[in-house]
mmCIF file of C-alpha atoms in Angstrom:
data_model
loop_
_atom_site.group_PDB
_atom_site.id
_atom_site.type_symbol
_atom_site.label_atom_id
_atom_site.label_comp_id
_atom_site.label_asym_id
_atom_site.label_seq_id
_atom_site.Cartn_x
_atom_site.Cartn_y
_atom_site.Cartn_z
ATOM 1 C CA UNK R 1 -0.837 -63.573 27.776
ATOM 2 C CA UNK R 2 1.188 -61.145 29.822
ATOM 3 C CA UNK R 3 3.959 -63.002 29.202
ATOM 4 C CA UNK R 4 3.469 -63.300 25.674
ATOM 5 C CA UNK R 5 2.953 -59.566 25.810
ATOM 6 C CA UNK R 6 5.735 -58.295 27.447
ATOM 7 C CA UNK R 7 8.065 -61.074 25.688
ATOM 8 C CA UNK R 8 6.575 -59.084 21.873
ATOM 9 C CA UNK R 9 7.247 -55.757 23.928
ATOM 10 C CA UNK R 10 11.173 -56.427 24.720
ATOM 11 C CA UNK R 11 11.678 -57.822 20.834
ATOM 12 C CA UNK R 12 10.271 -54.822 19.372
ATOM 13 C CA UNK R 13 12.798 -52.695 22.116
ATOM 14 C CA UNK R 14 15.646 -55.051 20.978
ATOM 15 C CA UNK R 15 15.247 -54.528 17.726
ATOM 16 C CA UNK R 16 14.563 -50.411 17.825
ATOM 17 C CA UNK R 17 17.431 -50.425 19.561
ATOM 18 C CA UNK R 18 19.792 -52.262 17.063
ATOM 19 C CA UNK R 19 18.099 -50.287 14.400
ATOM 20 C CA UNK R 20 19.434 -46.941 16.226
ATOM 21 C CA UNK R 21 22.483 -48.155 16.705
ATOM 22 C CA UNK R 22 23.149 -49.452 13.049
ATOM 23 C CA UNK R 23 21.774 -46.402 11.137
ATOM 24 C CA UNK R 24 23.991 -44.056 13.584
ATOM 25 C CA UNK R 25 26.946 -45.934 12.968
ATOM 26 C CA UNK R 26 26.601 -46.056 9.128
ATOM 27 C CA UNK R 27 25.950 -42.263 9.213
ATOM 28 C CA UNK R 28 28.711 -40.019 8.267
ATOM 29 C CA UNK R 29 26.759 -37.032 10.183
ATOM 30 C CA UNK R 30 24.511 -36.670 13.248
ATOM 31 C CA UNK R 31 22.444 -33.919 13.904
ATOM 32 C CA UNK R 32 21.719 -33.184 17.534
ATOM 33 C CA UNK R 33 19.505 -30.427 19.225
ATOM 34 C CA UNK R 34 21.949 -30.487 22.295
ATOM 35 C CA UNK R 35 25.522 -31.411 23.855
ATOM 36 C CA UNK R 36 23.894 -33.061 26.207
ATOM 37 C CA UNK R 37 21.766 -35.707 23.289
ATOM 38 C CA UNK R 38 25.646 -36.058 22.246
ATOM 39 C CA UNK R 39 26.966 -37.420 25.795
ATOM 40 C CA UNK R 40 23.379 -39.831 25.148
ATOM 41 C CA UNK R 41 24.396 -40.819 22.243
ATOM 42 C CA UNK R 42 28.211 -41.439 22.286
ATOM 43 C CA UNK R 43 27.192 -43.341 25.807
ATOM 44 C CA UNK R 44 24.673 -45.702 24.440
ATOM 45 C CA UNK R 45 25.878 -46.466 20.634
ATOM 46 C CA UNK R 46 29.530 -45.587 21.259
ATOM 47 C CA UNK R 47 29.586 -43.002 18.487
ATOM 48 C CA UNK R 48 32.680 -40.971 17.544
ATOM 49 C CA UNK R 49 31.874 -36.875 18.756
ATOM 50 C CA UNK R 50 33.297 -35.725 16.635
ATOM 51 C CA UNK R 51 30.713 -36.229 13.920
ATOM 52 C CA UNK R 52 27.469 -35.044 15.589
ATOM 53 C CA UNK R 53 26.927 -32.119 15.693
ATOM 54 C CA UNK R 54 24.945 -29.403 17.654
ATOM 55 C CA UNK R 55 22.287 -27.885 15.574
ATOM 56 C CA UNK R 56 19.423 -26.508 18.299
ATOM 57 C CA UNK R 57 15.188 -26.538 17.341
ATOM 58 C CA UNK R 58 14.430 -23.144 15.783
ATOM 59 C CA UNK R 59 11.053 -20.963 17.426
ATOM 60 C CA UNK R 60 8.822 -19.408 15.446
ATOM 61 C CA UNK R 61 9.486 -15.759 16.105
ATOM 62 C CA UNK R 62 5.978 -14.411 14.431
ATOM 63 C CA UNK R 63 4.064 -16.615 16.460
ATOM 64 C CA UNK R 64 5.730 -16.400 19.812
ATOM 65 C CA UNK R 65 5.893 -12.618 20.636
ATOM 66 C CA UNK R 66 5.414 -10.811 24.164
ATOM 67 C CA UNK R 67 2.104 -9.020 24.704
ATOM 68 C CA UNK R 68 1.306 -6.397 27.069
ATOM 69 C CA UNK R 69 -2.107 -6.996 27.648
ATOM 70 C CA UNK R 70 -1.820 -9.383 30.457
ATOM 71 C CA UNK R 71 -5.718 -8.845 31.902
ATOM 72 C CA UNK R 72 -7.373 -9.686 28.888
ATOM 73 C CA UNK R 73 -5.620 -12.952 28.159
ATOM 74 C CA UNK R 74 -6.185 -13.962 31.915
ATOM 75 C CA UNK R 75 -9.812 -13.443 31.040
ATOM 76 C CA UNK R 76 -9.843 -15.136 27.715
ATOM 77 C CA UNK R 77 -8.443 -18.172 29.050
ATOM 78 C CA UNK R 78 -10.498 -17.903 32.378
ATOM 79 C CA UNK R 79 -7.444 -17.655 35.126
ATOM 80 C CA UNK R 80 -8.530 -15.274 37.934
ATOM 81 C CA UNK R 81 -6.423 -11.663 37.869
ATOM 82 C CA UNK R 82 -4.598 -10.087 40.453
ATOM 83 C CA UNK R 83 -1.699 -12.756 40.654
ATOM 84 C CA UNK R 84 1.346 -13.712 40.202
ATOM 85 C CA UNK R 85 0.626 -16.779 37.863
ATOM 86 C CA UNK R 86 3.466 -19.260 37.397
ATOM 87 C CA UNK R 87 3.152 -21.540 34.545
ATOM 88 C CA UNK R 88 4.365 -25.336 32.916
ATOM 89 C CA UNK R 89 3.324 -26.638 29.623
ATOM 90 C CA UNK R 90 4.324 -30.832 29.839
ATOM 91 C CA UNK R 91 3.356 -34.236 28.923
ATOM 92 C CA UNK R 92 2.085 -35.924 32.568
ATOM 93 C CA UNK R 93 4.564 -37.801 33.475
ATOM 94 C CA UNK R 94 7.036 -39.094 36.130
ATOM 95 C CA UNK R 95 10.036 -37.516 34.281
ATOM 96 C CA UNK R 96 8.991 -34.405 34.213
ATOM 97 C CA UNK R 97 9.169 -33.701 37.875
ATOM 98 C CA UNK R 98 5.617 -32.067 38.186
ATOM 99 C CA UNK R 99 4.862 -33.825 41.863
ATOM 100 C CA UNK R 100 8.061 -31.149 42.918
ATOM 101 C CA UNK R 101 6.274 -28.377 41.772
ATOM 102 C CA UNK R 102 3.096 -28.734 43.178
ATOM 103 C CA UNK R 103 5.164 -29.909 46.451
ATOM 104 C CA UNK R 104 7.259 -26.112 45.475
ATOM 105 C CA UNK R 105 4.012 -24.596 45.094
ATOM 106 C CA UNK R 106 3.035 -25.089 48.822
ATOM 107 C CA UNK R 107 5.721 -23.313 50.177
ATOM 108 C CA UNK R 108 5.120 -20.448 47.797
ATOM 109 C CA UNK R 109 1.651 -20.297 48.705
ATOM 110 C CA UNK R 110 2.381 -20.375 52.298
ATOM 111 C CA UNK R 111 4.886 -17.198 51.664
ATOM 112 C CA UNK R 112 3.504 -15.390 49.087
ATOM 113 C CA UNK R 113 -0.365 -14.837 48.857
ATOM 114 C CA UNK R 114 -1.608 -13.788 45.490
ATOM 115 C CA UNK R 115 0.056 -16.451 43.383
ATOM 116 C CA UNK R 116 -1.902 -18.978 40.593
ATOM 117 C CA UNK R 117 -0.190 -22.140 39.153
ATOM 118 C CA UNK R 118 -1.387 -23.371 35.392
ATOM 119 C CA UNK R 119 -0.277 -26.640 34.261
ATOM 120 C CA UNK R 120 -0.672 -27.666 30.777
ATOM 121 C CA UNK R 121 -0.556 -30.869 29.175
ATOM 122 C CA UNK R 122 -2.193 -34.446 29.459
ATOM 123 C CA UNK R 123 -0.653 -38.016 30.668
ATOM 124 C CA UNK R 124 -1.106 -41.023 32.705
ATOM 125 C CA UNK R 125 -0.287 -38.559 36.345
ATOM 126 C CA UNK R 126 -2.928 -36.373 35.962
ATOM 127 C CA UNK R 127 -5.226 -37.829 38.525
ATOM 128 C CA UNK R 128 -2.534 -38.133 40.965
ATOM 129 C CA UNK R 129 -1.367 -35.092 40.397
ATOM 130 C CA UNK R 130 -4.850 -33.388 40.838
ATOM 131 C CA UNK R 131 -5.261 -35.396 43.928
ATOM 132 C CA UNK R 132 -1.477 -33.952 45.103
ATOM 133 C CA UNK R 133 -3.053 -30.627 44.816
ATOM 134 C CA UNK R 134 -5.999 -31.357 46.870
ATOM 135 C CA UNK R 135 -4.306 -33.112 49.262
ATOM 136 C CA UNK R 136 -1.677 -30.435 49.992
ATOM 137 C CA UNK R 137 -4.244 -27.547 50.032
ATOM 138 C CA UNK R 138 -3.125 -25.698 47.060
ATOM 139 C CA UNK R 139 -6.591 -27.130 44.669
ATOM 140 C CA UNK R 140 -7.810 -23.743 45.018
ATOM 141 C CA UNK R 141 -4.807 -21.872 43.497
ATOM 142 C CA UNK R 142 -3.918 -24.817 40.749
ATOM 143 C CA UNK R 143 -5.590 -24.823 37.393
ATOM 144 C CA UNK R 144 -5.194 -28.152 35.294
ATOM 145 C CA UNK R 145 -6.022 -26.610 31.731
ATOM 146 C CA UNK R 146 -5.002 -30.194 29.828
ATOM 147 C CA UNK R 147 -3.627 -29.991 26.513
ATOM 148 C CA UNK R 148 -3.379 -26.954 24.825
ATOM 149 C CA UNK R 149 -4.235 -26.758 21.330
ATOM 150 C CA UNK R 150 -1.247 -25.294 19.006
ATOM 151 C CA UNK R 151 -3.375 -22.026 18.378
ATOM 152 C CA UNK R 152 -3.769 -21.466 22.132
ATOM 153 C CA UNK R 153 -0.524 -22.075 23.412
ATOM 154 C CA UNK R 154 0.875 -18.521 22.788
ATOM 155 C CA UNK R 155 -1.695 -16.763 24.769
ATOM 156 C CA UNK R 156 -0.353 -19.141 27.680
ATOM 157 C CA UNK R 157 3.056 -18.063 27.583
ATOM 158 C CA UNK R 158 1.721 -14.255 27.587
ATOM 159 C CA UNK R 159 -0.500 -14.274 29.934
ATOM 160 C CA UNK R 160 1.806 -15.905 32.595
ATOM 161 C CA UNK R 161 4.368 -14.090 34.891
ATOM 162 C CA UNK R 162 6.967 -16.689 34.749
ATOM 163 C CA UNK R 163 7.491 -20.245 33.377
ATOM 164 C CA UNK R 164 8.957 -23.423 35.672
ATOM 165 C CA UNK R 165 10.621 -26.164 33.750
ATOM 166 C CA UNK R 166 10.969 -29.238 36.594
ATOM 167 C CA UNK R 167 12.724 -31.953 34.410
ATOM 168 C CA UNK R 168 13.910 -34.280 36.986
ATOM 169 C CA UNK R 169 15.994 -36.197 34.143
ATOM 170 C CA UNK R 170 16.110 -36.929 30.341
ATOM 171 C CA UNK R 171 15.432 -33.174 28.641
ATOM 172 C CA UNK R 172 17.300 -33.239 25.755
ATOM 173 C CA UNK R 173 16.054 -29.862 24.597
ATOM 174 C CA UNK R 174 12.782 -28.416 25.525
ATOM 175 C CA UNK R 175 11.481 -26.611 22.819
ATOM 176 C CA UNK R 176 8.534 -25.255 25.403
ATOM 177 C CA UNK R 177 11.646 -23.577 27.220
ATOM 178 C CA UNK R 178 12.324 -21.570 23.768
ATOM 179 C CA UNK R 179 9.188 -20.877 23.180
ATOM 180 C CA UNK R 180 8.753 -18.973 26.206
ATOM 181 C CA UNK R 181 12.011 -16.955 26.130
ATOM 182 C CA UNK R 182 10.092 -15.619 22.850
ATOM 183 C CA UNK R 183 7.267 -14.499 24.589
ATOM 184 C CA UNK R 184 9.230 -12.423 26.923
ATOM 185 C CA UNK R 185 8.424 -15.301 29.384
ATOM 186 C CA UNK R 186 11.176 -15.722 31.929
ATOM 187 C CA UNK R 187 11.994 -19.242 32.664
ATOM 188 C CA UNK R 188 13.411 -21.050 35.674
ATOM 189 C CA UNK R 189 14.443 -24.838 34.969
ATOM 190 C CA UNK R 190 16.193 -27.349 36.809
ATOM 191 C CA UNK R 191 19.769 -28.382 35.723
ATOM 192 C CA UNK R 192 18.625 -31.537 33.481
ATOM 193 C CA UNK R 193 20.022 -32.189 30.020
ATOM 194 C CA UNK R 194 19.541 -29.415 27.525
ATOM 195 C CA UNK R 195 17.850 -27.024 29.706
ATOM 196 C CA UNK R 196 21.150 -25.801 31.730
ATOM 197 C CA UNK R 197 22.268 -25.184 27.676
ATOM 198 C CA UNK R 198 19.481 -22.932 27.054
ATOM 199 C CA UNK R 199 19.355 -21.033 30.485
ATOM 200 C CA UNK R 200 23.474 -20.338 30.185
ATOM 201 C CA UNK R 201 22.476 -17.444 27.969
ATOM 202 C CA UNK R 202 20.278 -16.095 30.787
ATOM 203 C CA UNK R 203 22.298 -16.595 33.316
ATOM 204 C CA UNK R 204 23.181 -18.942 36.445
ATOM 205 C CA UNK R 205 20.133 -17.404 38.054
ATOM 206 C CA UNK R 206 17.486 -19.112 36.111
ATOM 207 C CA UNK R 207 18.185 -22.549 37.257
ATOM 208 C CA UNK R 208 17.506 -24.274 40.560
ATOM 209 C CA UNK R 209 20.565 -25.768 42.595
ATOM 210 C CA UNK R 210 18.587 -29.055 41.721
ATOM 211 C CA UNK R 211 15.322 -31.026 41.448
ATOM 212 C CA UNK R 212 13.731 -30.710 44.515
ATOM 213 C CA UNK R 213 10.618 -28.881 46.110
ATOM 214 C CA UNK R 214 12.523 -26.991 48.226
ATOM 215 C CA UNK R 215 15.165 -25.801 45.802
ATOM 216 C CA UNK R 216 12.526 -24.671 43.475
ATOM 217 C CA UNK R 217 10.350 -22.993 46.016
ATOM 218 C CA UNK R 218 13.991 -20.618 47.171
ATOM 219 C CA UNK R 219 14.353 -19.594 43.772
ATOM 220 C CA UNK R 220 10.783 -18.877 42.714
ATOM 221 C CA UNK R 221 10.429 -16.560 46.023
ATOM 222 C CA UNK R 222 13.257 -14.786 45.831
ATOM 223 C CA UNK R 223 12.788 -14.182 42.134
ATOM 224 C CA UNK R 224 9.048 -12.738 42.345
ATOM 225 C CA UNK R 225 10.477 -10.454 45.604
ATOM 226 C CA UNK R 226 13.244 -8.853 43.155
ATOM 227 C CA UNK R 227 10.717 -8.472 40.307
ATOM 228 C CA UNK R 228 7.641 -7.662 42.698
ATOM 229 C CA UNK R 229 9.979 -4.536 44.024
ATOM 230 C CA UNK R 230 10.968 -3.190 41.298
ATOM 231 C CA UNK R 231 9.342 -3.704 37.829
ATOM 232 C CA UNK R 232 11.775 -2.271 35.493
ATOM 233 C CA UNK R 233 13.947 -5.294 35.852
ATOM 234 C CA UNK R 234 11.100 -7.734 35.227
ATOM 235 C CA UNK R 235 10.617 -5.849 31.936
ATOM 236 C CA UNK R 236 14.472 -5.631 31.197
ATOM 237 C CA UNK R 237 14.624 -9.159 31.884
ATOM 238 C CA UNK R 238 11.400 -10.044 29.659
ATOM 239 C CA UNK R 239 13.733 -8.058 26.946
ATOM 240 C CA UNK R 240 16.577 -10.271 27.117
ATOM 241 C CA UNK R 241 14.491 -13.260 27.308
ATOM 242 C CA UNK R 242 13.130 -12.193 23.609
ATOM 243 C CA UNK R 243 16.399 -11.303 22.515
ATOM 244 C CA UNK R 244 18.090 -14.579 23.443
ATOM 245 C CA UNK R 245 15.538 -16.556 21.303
ATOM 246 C CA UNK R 246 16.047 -14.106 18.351
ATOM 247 C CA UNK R 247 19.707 -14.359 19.045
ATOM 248 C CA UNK R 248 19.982 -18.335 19.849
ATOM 249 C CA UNK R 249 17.112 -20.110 18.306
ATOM 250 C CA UNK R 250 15.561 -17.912 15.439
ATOM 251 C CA UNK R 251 14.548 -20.426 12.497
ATOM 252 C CA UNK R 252 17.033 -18.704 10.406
ATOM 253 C CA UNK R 253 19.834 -20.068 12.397
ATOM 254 C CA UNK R 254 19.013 -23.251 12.356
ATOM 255 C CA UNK R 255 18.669 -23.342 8.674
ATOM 256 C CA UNK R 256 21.966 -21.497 8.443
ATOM 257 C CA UNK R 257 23.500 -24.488 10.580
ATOM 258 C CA UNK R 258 21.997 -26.918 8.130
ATOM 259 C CA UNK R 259 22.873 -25.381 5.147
ATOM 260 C CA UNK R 260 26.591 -24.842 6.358
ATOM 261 C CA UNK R 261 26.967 -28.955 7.282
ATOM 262 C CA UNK R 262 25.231 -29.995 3.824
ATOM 263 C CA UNK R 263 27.899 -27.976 2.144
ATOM 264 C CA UNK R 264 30.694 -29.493 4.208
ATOM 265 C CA UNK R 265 29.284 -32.993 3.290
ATOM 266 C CA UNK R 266 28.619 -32.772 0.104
ATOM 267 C CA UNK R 267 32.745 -31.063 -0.539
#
């Protein structure tokens, strides 16, 4: 029966596969959200570049807006005040380098007091994950919320201090990333696939050297000591975080994009 089953599960792969790689061919346009889906794609189907094209996910700029009232989101969505509270929204899984940040989030602990992780999302690590957090001391100071419904995921993104992104390989966008830059949320992400795209408008300062605890740990320190000391540029950098998404990724743009390549096609 295994056999049989994992025989059915390489046909179906097989043919997805050949399916991908005959409607991409026959296409006269591909739309990607990010240079680095094009690399993907020329890589595995051996597609021309030249005609996909880089058209990234719009945010919805009505529903993901800063908010100043910190305190009474913390206590709406039960996360203890008086910290520093770091925060990931991702599916539970081995790509998305959350053992790292938990592994990060010791060393923070042990030089920062007065920090609070929340991780979002469901998937087949969260057990091991919980147990990571035991095991390295930090249960006390993690919060496992699971998924977060579509309504409640703003308040997340206000209520939190700053947001990690700890891809460790295959993010072709991130639309959470986004997201948070409309909240005012500054992000930190590793240098993975779309998210070294999205953080060039911030700056080279917003992503880690690379994918490991220790990398992520330097950068998280030293970024809540500059903010910590002086306030002003947390709040100047919340500002440019907003402005980037209305800038970058406002729905309007995108459908600008798309409009402009429909016109070119259809010429």
């Amino acid at each position: 029966t295994n056999f049989k089953e994992w025989l059915s599960y390489r046909m179906q792969l097989i043919g997805r596969k050949l399916a991908e790689k005959t409607a991409l061919r026959k296409s006269n346009h591909i739309i990607a959200l990010s240079e680095y889906t094009i690399k993907k794609l020329v890589s595995a189907y051996g597609l021309p570049p030249e005609k996909i094209h880089v058209i990234p996910a719009g945010v919805d700029l009505n529903r993901f807006i800063p908010h100043d009232e910190k305190q009474s989101l913390l206590n709406r969505l039960g996360i203890p005040n008086g910290h520093f509270t770091l925060l990931t929204v991702r599916n539970l899984e081995p790509r998305m380098g959350l053992e790292n940040l938990i592994l990060a989030f010791k060393k923070i602990q042990e030089a920062k007091k007065h920090v609070f992780l929340v991780v979002g999302g469901e998937g087949p690590l969260s057990q091991d994950l919980k147990s990571l957090a035991r095991e390295t001391g930090v249960e006390d100071s993690v919060k496992f919320v699971g998924y977060i419904p579509e309504e409640e995921l703003p308040y997340y993104y206000q209520m939190a201090d700053l947001f990690i992104l700890p891809t460790k390989e295959l993010e072709g966008f991130g639309l959470v990333t986004v997201e948070a830059l409309a909240s005012g949320l500054p992000v930190l992400g590793t240098p993975v696939g779309g998210t070294k795209e999205i953080l060039a408008h911030m700056g080279p300062e917003f992503l880690f050297s690379d994918v490991t605890p220790d990398s992520m740990a330097g950068l998280i320190i030293k970024s809540m000591q500059n903010w910590a000391a002086n306030p002003e540029i947390y709040n100047e950098i919340s500002r440019k975080c907003r402005n980037v998404a209305e800038n970058h990724y406002s729905w309007d743009a995108h459908i600008t994009s798309l409009e402009n390549l429909f016109r070119t096609t259809v010429q």
